[in-house]
Amino acid sequence: MTASRLSEMKQCISIAADEACDKYVDMVSEQLEVLGYRVIIKNSIDTAPDRKADLEVILTDFSVESQLLLDVRRKNISTQVPIIFISNKDDFDAHHKAVQYGGLAFIYAKNIEEQLFDAISVALTNDEEAISVLIVDDDADLAEYHQLILESHHIEATVAHNAKDAFKLLKNTLVDIVLLDINMPDCDGFEFATMLRQLEEYVSLPIIFVSTEESLNKVKAEHDIGADDFLAKPVSDKCLLEAVKARAARTRVLRQFMIRDSATMLLNHTSFKKELGKQVARCQRQDLNFSYVLLDLDRFKNINDSYGHTAGDIVLKSFSHLLRTRLRNTDIIGRYGGEEFAVIFLDTETEMAKQVVDELLEKFSHMPFQVDGQQFFVSFSGGIADYKSYPSASSVVKAADAALYQAKDNGRAQVVIADGKES
Amino acid sequence: MRNYGGKLMQTNPEFERKLQKLRERYIHNVAENLIIFKAFYAALASEQAIDDELKGEVIMRAHKLAGSAKTFSFDELHERAVSVEKALNESESPDLKDKVDELIEAIKRIKL
């Protein structure tokens, strides 16, 4: 990890908006500028995206005819630039139109205050995590052929030749979809699918059965099976890719709702704890280290009391956004609850983690927040402990918590490393 | 490149290399079925009772070939394997022996 990754990476966002959206643009650019973005506002779009900007967003209100809306309709813009539609109407036709024009998001004007920043934040995060598929087939040649096809289309694929190995792989890796052969020795595909459906963590895992037409018909006739799709062998490359992509997109969306905190889109407490457990196991196996950081916004209750809950929300969202965009993709970030957050820095010693968190603190505590003309600043305190000194989930959490308490006690707005002693 | 059984076109040389390797391995593995199918053919020809274990093994292998051959562009092998699998699943199939023979011949013919 390089310490410089937090240093000046001022991003530039170009927002093209029609006149009807002007007031929304002012509101959201203020929030974005607080976060350190430079915002360019335009009233029209060129066919080529703005090269100066890291991201272009189009805001358009289609209850009002505008040149921008005409351009969106005429040119195939949605493939290049995320479009956020804002409408005074919340009916079927409005939503339908937004989809037809290729909109990334639809916001009902009444909810604009809560939703616009989130929509832009989603566009910025650019979550292009690869889809991950587990192929379970005792025919090694066929399994590897399917793996090759998927991988050549940037889909991660792992192969298991029997149900037992597949079960082990599922426990250790994040899988979006299972492609499951039916006729396998020992435990067949049908038994394996039934087994997975009896386990809570796999209830919603999409399973696509892949077998000869005859086997599929037999299974469909005899069992009420929890399958999401059936692909008859021989499967054409096109069918394989289409089935996988369609399932993956849906799973992604559902999973986000299940594992993330809706206000900040960070991992919720339960999923974060699970992730911590996984990392402890990984570090134990491979003799690695991670730093665990607990962060708590200073005097947050005062912000809510003095400036209202909307101000509190903006602070929470801005802080989460900062964590999401300024840390590495491999860092695991969660909202612990209230104003408390936690980060797992993989393969990172405490000193390096402290350097990164100190830079975050420097950046965040200088962000001016504004409510009704009043300006205020917010800081946070942090506690850090590492797995090597505290080799279990509970002890590392406890040590980071004690260090955080120490930071608060020392006067807040600082980050403290646990002293390595069991408390 | 060859358009494998109406598959999506790929132009990546790394992909081509891996596919070629997979095909070579597949051909090698398919040939390993010959001993079982030949044994089964001999048993059918001798008109003696067929060992259940042997029959089960043949069903499993024919099923596998039916599912994979077309993917590797061996359409004839696919057809032969499907007809043997079907015949084995029927209670009576007078031309089973001929079908097994045709499958054996199809296996012998496959090459890169």
Coordinates of C-alpha atoms in Angstrom, one line a residue:
Chain A
M1 CA 0.0 0.0 0.0
T2 CA 1.4 3.4 -0.8
A3 CA 0.6 6.2 1.5
S4 CA 0.3 8.6 -1.4
R5 CA -3.0 7.1 -2.6
L6 CA -4.9 9.6 -0.5
S7 CA -2.9 12.6 -1.6
E8 CA -4.3 14.9 -4.2
M9 CA -6.6 12.9 -6.5
K10 CA -9.0 15.7 -7.1
Q11 CA -11.6 14.3 -9.4
C12 CA -13.5 16.4 -11.9
I13 CA -17.2 15.8 -12.5
S14 CA -19.0 17.3 -15.4
I15 CA -22.8 17.6 -15.0
A16 CA -24.9 18.3 -18.0
A17 CA -28.4 19.4 -16.8
D18 CA -31.4 21.1 -18.4
E19 CA -32.8 24.3 -16.9
A20 CA -35.5 22.5 -15.0
C21 CA -32.7 20.7 -13.0
D22 CA -30.7 23.8 -12.2
K23 CA -31.8 24.0 -8.6
Y24 CA -30.9 20.3 -8.0
V25 CA -27.5 20.8 -9.6
D26 CA -26.7 23.7 -7.2
M27 CA -27.6 21.5 -4.3
V28 CA -25.6 18.5 -5.3
S29 CA -22.5 20.4 -6.5
E30 CA -22.2 21.9 -3.1
Q31 CA -22.2 18.4 -1.5
L32 CA -19.7 17.2 -4.1
E33 CA -17.4 20.1 -3.7
V34 CA -17.3 19.5 0.1
L35 CA -16.0 16.1 -0.8
G36 CA -13.2 17.6 -2.8
Y37 CA -14.6 17.2 -6.3
R38 CA -14.4 19.9 -9.0
V39 CA -17.8 20.3 -10.6
I40 CA -18.3 21.6 -14.2
I41 CA -21.9 22.4 -15.1
K42 CA -23.1 22.4 -18.7
N43 CA -26.4 22.8 -20.4
S44 CA -25.7 20.6 -23.4
I45 CA -23.8 17.5 -24.3
D46 CA -21.4 17.0 -27.1
T47 CA -21.4 13.6 -28.8
A48 CA -18.0 12.8 -27.4
P49 CA -17.8 12.7 -23.6
D50 CA -15.9 15.5 -21.8
R51 CA -12.3 14.4 -21.8
K52 CA -11.4 16.7 -19.0
A53 CA -13.9 15.1 -16.6
D54 CA -13.4 11.8 -14.8
L55 CA -17.1 11.3 -14.9
E56 CA -20.0 12.8 -16.8
V57 CA -23.5 12.7 -15.5
I58 CA -26.6 13.9 -17.2
L59 CA -29.5 15.2 -15.2
T60 CA -32.7 15.7 -17.1
D61 CA -36.3 16.3 -16.2
F62 CA -38.5 14.8 -18.9
S63 CA -41.6 16.6 -17.8
V64 CA -40.1 19.6 -19.6
E65 CA -39.0 19.5 -23.2
S66 CA -35.3 20.6 -23.5
Q67 CA -32.5 20.5 -26.0
L68 CA -30.7 18.1 -23.6
L69 CA -33.6 15.7 -23.5
L70 CA -33.8 15.8 -27.3
D71 CA -30.1 14.9 -27.5
V72 CA -30.5 12.1 -25.1
R73 CA -33.3 10.7 -27.2
R74 CA -31.5 11.2 -30.6
K75 CA -28.0 10.1 -29.7
N76 CA -27.1 6.8 -28.1
I77 CA -25.7 8.6 -25.0
S78 CA -26.6 6.2 -22.3
T79 CA -23.8 3.7 -23.2
Q80 CA -21.2 6.4 -22.6
V81 CA -22.6 8.6 -19.8
P82 CA -24.8 7.7 -16.9
I83 CA -28.2 9.5 -17.1
I84 CA -30.3 10.3 -14.1
F85 CA -33.9 11.1 -14.9
I86 CA -35.8 13.4 -12.6
S87 CA -39.6 13.6 -13.0
N88 CA -42.5 15.3 -11.3
K89 CA -44.5 12.2 -12.0
D90 CA -44.1 8.9 -10.2
D91 CA -46.3 6.8 -12.5
F92 CA -45.7 3.8 -14.7
D93 CA -45.2 5.9 -17.9
A94 CA -42.5 8.0 -16.3
H95 CA -40.5 5.0 -15.1
H96 CA -41.0 3.3 -18.4
K97 CA -39.7 6.3 -20.3
A98 CA -36.6 6.5 -18.1
V99 CA -35.8 2.9 -18.9
Q100 CA -36.4 3.3 -22.6
Y101 CA -33.9 6.2 -22.7
G102 CA -31.3 4.0 -20.9
G103 CA -31.4 5.9 -17.6
L104 CA -29.1 4.7 -14.7
A105 CA -31.6 6.0 -12.1
F106 CA -35.0 7.5 -11.8
I107 CA -35.7 10.0 -9.1
Y108 CA -39.1 11.3 -8.2
A109 CA -38.7 15.1 -7.7
K110 CA -40.2 14.9 -4.2
N111 CA -37.4 12.6 -3.1
I112 CA -34.6 14.5 -4.8
E113 CA -32.9 15.7 -1.6
E114 CA -32.3 12.2 -0.3
Q115 CA -31.7 10.5 -3.5
L116 CA -29.7 12.6 -5.9
F117 CA -26.4 12.5 -4.1
D118 CA -26.7 8.7 -3.7
A119 CA -27.4 8.3 -7.4
I120 CA -24.3 10.3 -8.4
S121 CA -22.3 8.5 -5.8
V122 CA -23.4 5.1 -7.3
A123 CA -22.3 6.4 -10.8
L124 CA -19.0 7.4 -9.3
T125 CA -18.3 4.2 -7.5
N126 CA -18.2 2.4 -10.8
D127 CA -18.6 -1.1 -9.3
E128 CA -17.2 -3.4 -11.9
E129 CA -16.5 -6.4 -9.8
A130 CA -16.3 -9.4 -12.1
I131 CA -19.1 -12.0 -12.0
S132 CA -18.0 -15.2 -10.3
V133 CA -19.4 -18.5 -11.5
L134 CA -18.8 -22.0 -10.0
I135 CA -19.0 -24.8 -12.5
V136 CA -19.8 -28.2 -11.0
D137 CA -19.4 -31.0 -13.5
D138 CA -17.7 -34.3 -13.3
D139 CA -16.8 -34.0 -17.0
A140 CA -13.5 -32.2 -16.7
D141 CA -13.2 -31.4 -20.4
L142 CA -16.7 -29.8 -20.7
A143 CA -16.3 -28.0 -17.4
E144 CA -13.0 -26.5 -18.5
Y145 CA -14.4 -25.6 -21.9
H146 CA -17.2 -23.6 -20.2
Q147 CA -14.7 -22.0 -17.9
L148 CA -12.6 -20.9 -20.9
I149 CA -15.7 -19.4 -22.6
L150 CA -16.7 -17.5 -19.5
E151 CA -13.2 -16.3 -18.7
S152 CA -12.8 -15.0 -22.2
H153 CA -15.8 -12.8 -21.5
H154 CA -14.3 -11.5 -18.3
I155 CA -16.4 -13.7 -16.0
E156 CA -14.5 -15.4 -13.3
A157 CA -15.1 -19.2 -13.3
T158 CA -14.0 -21.9 -10.9
V159 CA -14.4 -25.6 -11.6
A160 CA -15.3 -28.4 -9.1
H161 CA -15.6 -32.0 -10.4
N162 CA -17.9 -33.2 -7.6
A163 CA -20.4 -31.8 -5.1
K164 CA -18.0 -32.2 -2.1
D165 CA -15.3 -30.0 -3.7
A166 CA -18.0 -27.5 -4.8
F167 CA -19.3 -27.3 -1.2
K168 CA -15.8 -26.5 0.0
L169 CA -15.3 -23.8 -2.6
L170 CA -18.6 -22.2 -1.8
K171 CA -17.6 -21.8 1.8
N172 CA -14.3 -20.0 0.9
T173 CA -15.2 -17.9 -2.1
L174 CA -17.9 -15.5 -3.1
V175 CA -19.9 -17.1 -5.9
D176 CA -22.6 -15.4 -7.8
I177 CA -24.0 -18.3 -9.8
V178 CA -23.7 -22.1 -9.7
L179 CA -23.7 -24.0 -13.0
L180 CA -24.7 -27.5 -11.9
D181 CA -24.5 -30.8 -13.8
I182 CA -27.2 -33.3 -12.9
N183 CA -25.6 -36.7 -13.5
M184 CA -22.6 -36.9 -11.2
P185 CA -21.5 -39.9 -9.2
D186 CA -21.9 -40.0 -5.4
C187 CA -23.9 -36.8 -4.9
D188 CA -25.8 -35.8 -8.0
G189 CA -26.8 -32.3 -9.0
F190 CA -30.3 -32.6 -7.7
E191 CA -29.2 -33.8 -4.3
F192 CA -26.6 -31.0 -4.1
A193 CA -29.1 -28.3 -5.1
T194 CA -31.5 -29.6 -2.4
M195 CA -28.6 -29.6 0.1
L196 CA -27.8 -25.9 -0.7
R197 CA -31.4 -24.9 -0.5
Q198 CA -31.5 -26.2 3.1
L199 CA -28.7 -23.9 4.1
E200 CA -29.7 -20.3 4.9
E201 CA -26.7 -18.7 3.2
Y202 CA -27.4 -20.4 -0.1
V203 CA -31.2 -20.0 -0.2
S204 CA -30.9 -17.2 -2.8
L205 CA -27.9 -18.5 -4.6
P206 CA -28.9 -18.9 -8.3
I207 CA -28.5 -22.4 -9.6
I208 CA -28.5 -23.2 -13.3
F209 CA -28.9 -26.8 -14.1
V210 CA -26.8 -27.9 -17.1
S211 CA -27.6 -31.4 -18.4
T212 CA -28.9 -33.3 -21.4
E213 CA -32.4 -32.5 -22.3
E214 CA -33.6 -35.9 -21.2
S215 CA -32.1 -35.5 -17.7
L216 CA -33.5 -32.0 -17.4
N217 CA -37.0 -33.2 -18.3
K218 CA -36.8 -36.1 -15.9
V219 CA -35.7 -33.8 -13.0
K220 CA -38.4 -31.2 -13.9
A221 CA -41.1 -33.8 -13.9
E222 CA -40.1 -35.6 -10.7
H223 CA -39.0 -32.8 -8.4
D224 CA -40.1 -29.4 -7.4
I225 CA -36.6 -28.2 -7.5
G226 CA -35.1 -24.8 -6.5
A227 CA -33.5 -24.2 -9.9
D228 CA -33.4 -20.8 -11.5
D229 CA -32.7 -21.9 -15.0
F230 CA -32.1 -25.0 -17.1
L231 CA -29.6 -25.3 -19.9
A232 CA -29.7 -28.3 -22.2
K233 CA -26.3 -29.8 -23.2
P234 CA -24.8 -29.2 -25.7
V235 CA -25.0 -25.6 -24.5
S236 CA -24.0 -23.0 -27.1
D237 CA -21.6 -20.3 -25.9
K238 CA -24.2 -17.7 -26.5
C239 CA -26.8 -19.4 -24.3
L240 CA -24.3 -20.0 -21.6
L241 CA -23.2 -16.3 -21.5
E242 CA -26.7 -15.0 -21.7
A243 CA -28.0 -17.2 -18.9
V244 CA -25.0 -16.3 -16.6
K245 CA -25.2 -12.6 -17.3
A246 CA -28.9 -12.3 -16.8
R247 CA -28.7 -14.2 -13.5
A248 CA -25.7 -12.3 -12.3
A249 CA -27.1 -8.9 -12.8
R250 CA -30.2 -9.7 -10.7
T251 CA -28.2 -11.4 -7.9
R252 CA -25.9 -8.5 -7.6
V253 CA -28.8 -6.1 -7.0
L254 CA -30.4 -8.4 -4.5
R255 CA -27.2 -9.1 -2.7
Q256 CA -26.5 -5.4 -2.3
F257 CA -29.8 -5.0 -0.5
M258 CA -29.1 -7.9 1.8
I259 CA -25.5 -7.1 2.8
R260 CA -25.4 -3.4 2.7
D261 CA -26.6 -0.6 5.0
S262 CA -29.2 1.3 3.0
A263 CA -28.1 4.8 4.1
T264 CA -24.4 4.5 3.3
M265 CA -24.2 1.5 1.0
L266 CA -21.4 0.1 3.1
L267 CA -21.4 -3.4 4.5
N268 CA -23.9 -3.7 7.3
H269 CA -22.9 -4.9 10.8
T270 CA -23.8 -8.6 10.1
S271 CA -22.0 -8.9 6.8
F272 CA -19.0 -7.0 8.1
K273 CA -18.7 -9.4 11.0
K274 CA -18.9 -12.4 8.6
E275 CA -16.2 -10.8 6.5
L276 CA -14.0 -10.3 9.5
G277 CA -14.4 -14.0 10.4
K278 CA -13.4 -15.0 6.8
Q279 CA -10.3 -12.8 7.0
V280 CA -9.2 -14.2 10.3
A281 CA -9.5 -17.7 8.8
R282 CA -7.6 -16.6 5.7
C283 CA -4.8 -15.0 7.7
Q284 CA -4.5 -18.0 10.0
R285 CA -4.2 -20.4 7.0
Q286 CA -1.7 -18.3 5.0
D287 CA 0.1 -16.6 7.9
L288 CA -0.9 -13.1 6.8
N289 CA -1.8 -10.0 8.7
F290 CA -4.5 -7.3 8.5
S291 CA -5.2 -4.1 10.4
Y292 CA -8.6 -3.6 11.9
V293 CA -9.7 0.0 12.3
L294 CA -12.6 1.3 14.2
L295 CA -13.7 4.9 13.4
D296 CA -16.2 7.0 15.3
L297 CA -17.4 10.5 14.3
D298 CA -16.7 13.0 17.1
R299 CA -19.6 14.6 18.9
F300 CA -22.0 13.4 16.3
K301 CA -25.0 13.8 18.6
N302 CA -24.2 17.5 18.8
I303 CA -24.5 17.8 15.0
N304 CA -27.9 16.2 15.0
D305 CA -29.0 18.4 17.9
S306 CA -27.6 21.7 16.6
Y307 CA -28.2 21.3 12.8
G308 CA -30.9 18.7 12.5
H309 CA -31.0 15.1 11.4
T310 CA -30.7 16.0 7.7
A311 CA -27.3 17.6 8.4
G312 CA -26.4 14.4 10.4
D313 CA -27.3 12.3 7.3
I314 CA -25.3 14.4 5.0
V315 CA -22.2 14.0 7.3
L316 CA -22.7 10.2 7.4
K317 CA -23.1 9.9 3.7
S318 CA -20.1 12.2 2.9
F319 CA -17.9 10.2 5.3
S320 CA -19.0 6.9 3.8
H321 CA -18.4 8.3 0.3
L322 CA -14.9 9.4 1.3
L323 CA -14.2 5.9 2.7
R324 CA -15.6 4.2 -0.4
T325 CA -13.8 6.3 -3.0
R326 CA -10.5 6.9 -1.2
L327 CA -9.6 3.5 0.1
R328 CA -8.5 0.5 -2.0
N329 CA -11.0 -1.9 -3.5
T330 CA -9.5 -4.6 -1.4
D331 CA -10.1 -2.7 1.9
I332 CA -13.3 -3.9 3.5
I333 CA -15.5 -1.1 4.9
G334 CA -18.5 -1.5 7.1
R335 CA -20.9 0.7 9.0
Y336 CA -21.0 -0.7 12.5
G337 CA -24.0 1.2 13.5
G338 CA -24.9 4.9 14.3
E339 CA -21.8 7.0 13.7
E340 CA -19.3 4.1 14.0
F341 CA -17.5 2.6 11.1
A342 CA -14.9 -0.2 10.7
V343 CA -12.3 -1.0 8.0
I344 CA -10.2 -4.1 7.5
F345 CA -6.9 -3.2 5.7
L346 CA -5.7 -6.5 4.2
D347 CA -2.0 -7.3 4.3
T348 CA -1.3 -4.0 6.1
E349 CA 0.7 -3.4 9.2
T350 CA -0.7 -1.0 11.8
E351 CA 1.7 1.8 11.1
M352 CA 0.8 1.9 7.4
A353 CA -2.9 1.7 8.3
K354 CA -2.5 4.6 10.7
Q355 CA -0.8 6.7 8.0
V356 CA -3.8 6.2 5.7
V357 CA -6.4 6.9 8.4
D358 CA -4.5 10.0 9.5
E359 CA -4.7 11.3 5.9
L360 CA -8.4 10.5 5.8
L361 CA -8.8 12.4 9.1
E362 CA -6.8 15.4 7.7
K363 CA -9.1 15.5 4.6
F364 CA -12.4 14.9 6.4
S365 CA -11.8 17.3 9.2
H366 CA -11.2 20.1 6.7
M367 CA -14.4 19.6 4.8
P368 CA -16.8 22.5 5.4
F369 CA -20.4 21.4 5.9
Q370 CA -23.1 24.0 5.5
V371 CA -26.6 24.1 6.9
D372 CA -28.8 27.2 6.6
G373 CA -25.8 29.4 6.1
Q374 CA -24.0 28.0 9.1
Q375 CA -20.7 26.3 8.5
F376 CA -19.3 23.5 10.6
F377 CA -16.6 20.9 10.6
V378 CA -16.6 17.3 11.8
S379 CA -13.7 15.1 12.9
F380 CA -13.4 11.5 13.8
S381 CA -11.3 9.3 16.2
G382 CA -9.9 5.9 15.4
G383 CA -8.5 2.8 17.1
I384 CA -6.3 0.3 15.2
A385 CA -5.3 -3.2 16.1
D386 CA -3.7 -5.9 13.9
Y387 CA -4.3 -9.6 13.6
K388 CA -0.7 -10.6 14.4
S389 CA -0.9 -9.0 17.9
Y390 CA -4.5 -10.1 18.5
P391 CA -5.1 -13.4 16.6
S392 CA -8.8 -13.8 16.9
A393 CA -11.9 -11.8 15.7
S394 CA -13.0 -11.0 19.2
S395 CA -9.6 -9.9 20.6
V396 CA -8.8 -7.7 17.5
V397 CA -12.2 -5.9 17.8
K398 CA -11.8 -5.5 21.6
A399 CA -8.3 -4.1 21.2
A400 CA -9.3 -1.6 18.4
D401 CA -12.2 -0.6 20.6
A402 CA -9.9 0.1 23.6
A403 CA -7.6 2.1 21.3
L404 CA -10.5 4.1 20.0
Y405 CA -11.6 4.8 23.6
Q406 CA -8.0 6.0 24.2
A407 CA -8.2 8.3 21.2
K408 CA -11.4 9.8 22.5
D409 CA -9.9 10.2 25.9
N410 CA -6.8 11.9 24.5
G411 CA -9.0 14.7 23.1
R412 CA -10.6 13.1 19.9
A413 CA -9.6 13.8 16.2
Q414 CA -6.8 11.4 16.4
V415 CA -5.9 7.7 15.6
V416 CA -4.4 5.4 18.2
I417 CA -2.7 2.0 17.7
A418 CA -3.4 -0.7 20.3
D419 CA -0.4 -1.4 22.5
G420 CA -0.3 -5.1 21.8
K421 CA -1.4 -6.1 25.3
E422 CA -4.5 -8.1 25.9
S423 CA -6.9 -5.8 27.8
Chain B
M1 CA -10.4 -19.5 -36.6
R2 CA -12.9 -22.4 -37.1
N3 CA -16.3 -21.6 -36.0
Y4 CA -16.8 -24.3 -33.5
G5 CA -20.4 -25.5 -33.8
G6 CA -21.8 -22.0 -34.4
K7 CA -20.0 -20.7 -31.4
L8 CA -19.1 -17.1 -30.7
M9 CA -16.2 -16.0 -32.7
Q10 CA -13.0 -15.5 -30.8
T11 CA -9.8 -13.9 -32.1
N12 CA -7.7 -13.9 -29.0
P13 CA -4.6 -16.1 -29.6
E14 CA -4.3 -17.1 -26.0
F15 CA -7.9 -18.3 -26.2
E16 CA -7.2 -20.2 -29.4
R17 CA -4.2 -21.9 -27.7
K18 CA -6.2 -23.0 -24.7
L19 CA -9.1 -24.2 -26.8
Q20 CA -6.7 -26.2 -29.0
K21 CA -5.2 -27.8 -25.8
L22 CA -8.6 -28.6 -24.5
R23 CA -9.7 -30.2 -27.8
E24 CA -6.5 -32.4 -27.8
R25 CA -7.2 -33.5 -24.3
Y26 CA -10.8 -34.2 -25.1
I27 CA -9.9 -36.4 -28.1
H28 CA -7.5 -38.3 -25.9
N29 CA -10.1 -38.8 -23.2
V30 CA -12.8 -39.8 -25.6
A31 CA -10.5 -42.6 -27.0
E32 CA -10.3 -44.0 -23.5
N33 CA -13.9 -44.9 -23.7
L34 CA -13.2 -47.4 -26.5
I35 CA -12.2 -50.3 -24.2
I36 CA -15.5 -50.2 -22.3
F37 CA -17.7 -49.8 -25.4
K38 CA -15.8 -52.6 -27.1
A39 CA -16.2 -54.9 -24.1
F40 CA -19.9 -54.0 -24.1
Y41 CA -20.2 -54.8 -27.8
A42 CA -18.5 -58.2 -27.3
A43 CA -20.9 -59.0 -24.5
L44 CA -23.9 -58.1 -26.7
A45 CA -22.5 -60.2 -29.5
S46 CA -22.0 -63.2 -27.3
E47 CA -25.7 -63.0 -26.4
Q48 CA -25.1 -63.7 -22.8
A49 CA -26.5 -61.8 -19.9
I50 CA -25.0 -58.4 -19.5
D51 CA -23.3 -57.4 -16.3
D52 CA -25.2 -54.6 -14.6
E53 CA -22.0 -52.8 -13.6
L54 CA -20.8 -52.8 -17.2
K55 CA -24.2 -51.6 -18.5
G56 CA -24.2 -48.8 -15.9
E57 CA -20.7 -47.7 -16.9
V58 CA -21.7 -47.6 -20.6
I59 CA -24.9 -45.6 -19.8
M60 CA -22.8 -43.1 -17.9
R61 CA -20.1 -42.8 -20.6
A62 CA -22.6 -42.5 -23.5
H63 CA -24.5 -39.8 -21.5
K64 CA -21.3 -37.9 -21.0
L65 CA -20.3 -38.0 -24.6
A66 CA -23.9 -37.0 -25.6
G67 CA -23.5 -33.9 -23.5
S68 CA -20.0 -32.9 -24.5
A69 CA -19.2 -34.0 -28.1
K70 CA -21.1 -31.2 -29.9
T71 CA -19.5 -28.6 -27.7
F72 CA -16.2 -29.7 -29.2
S73 CA -17.7 -29.8 -32.7
F74 CA -18.0 -33.5 -33.0
D75 CA -21.5 -33.6 -34.2
E76 CA -21.5 -37.2 -35.5
L77 CA -20.1 -38.5 -32.2
H78 CA -22.9 -36.6 -30.4
E79 CA -25.6 -38.2 -32.6
R80 CA -24.2 -41.7 -32.1
A81 CA -23.8 -41.3 -28.3
V82 CA -27.4 -39.9 -28.0
S83 CA -28.8 -42.9 -29.9
V84 CA -26.9 -45.4 -27.7
E85 CA -28.0 -43.7 -24.5
K86 CA -31.6 -43.7 -25.8
A87 CA -31.5 -47.3 -26.8
L88 CA -30.1 -48.3 -23.3
N89 CA -32.9 -46.5 -21.6
E90 CA -35.6 -48.3 -23.5
S91 CA -36.7 -51.7 -22.2
E92 CA -36.1 -53.3 -25.6
S93 CA -33.8 -52.2 -28.3
P94 CA -33.1 -54.8 -31.0
D95 CA -30.5 -52.7 -32.8
L96 CA -28.5 -51.8 -29.7
K97 CA -25.5 -53.8 -30.9
D98 CA -25.4 -51.9 -34.2
K99 CA -25.7 -48.6 -32.5
V100 CA -22.8 -49.4 -30.1
D101 CA -20.8 -50.4 -33.1
E102 CA -21.5 -47.1 -34.9
L103 CA -20.5 -45.2 -31.7
I104 CA -17.2 -47.1 -31.6
E105 CA -16.5 -46.3 -35.3
A106 CA -17.4 -42.6 -34.6
I107 CA -14.9 -42.5 -31.7
K108 CA -12.2 -44.0 -33.9
R109 CA -12.8 -41.3 -36.6
I110 CA -12.5 -38.2 -34.4
K111 CA -9.3 -36.2 -34.8
L112 CA -8.2 -32.6 -34.6

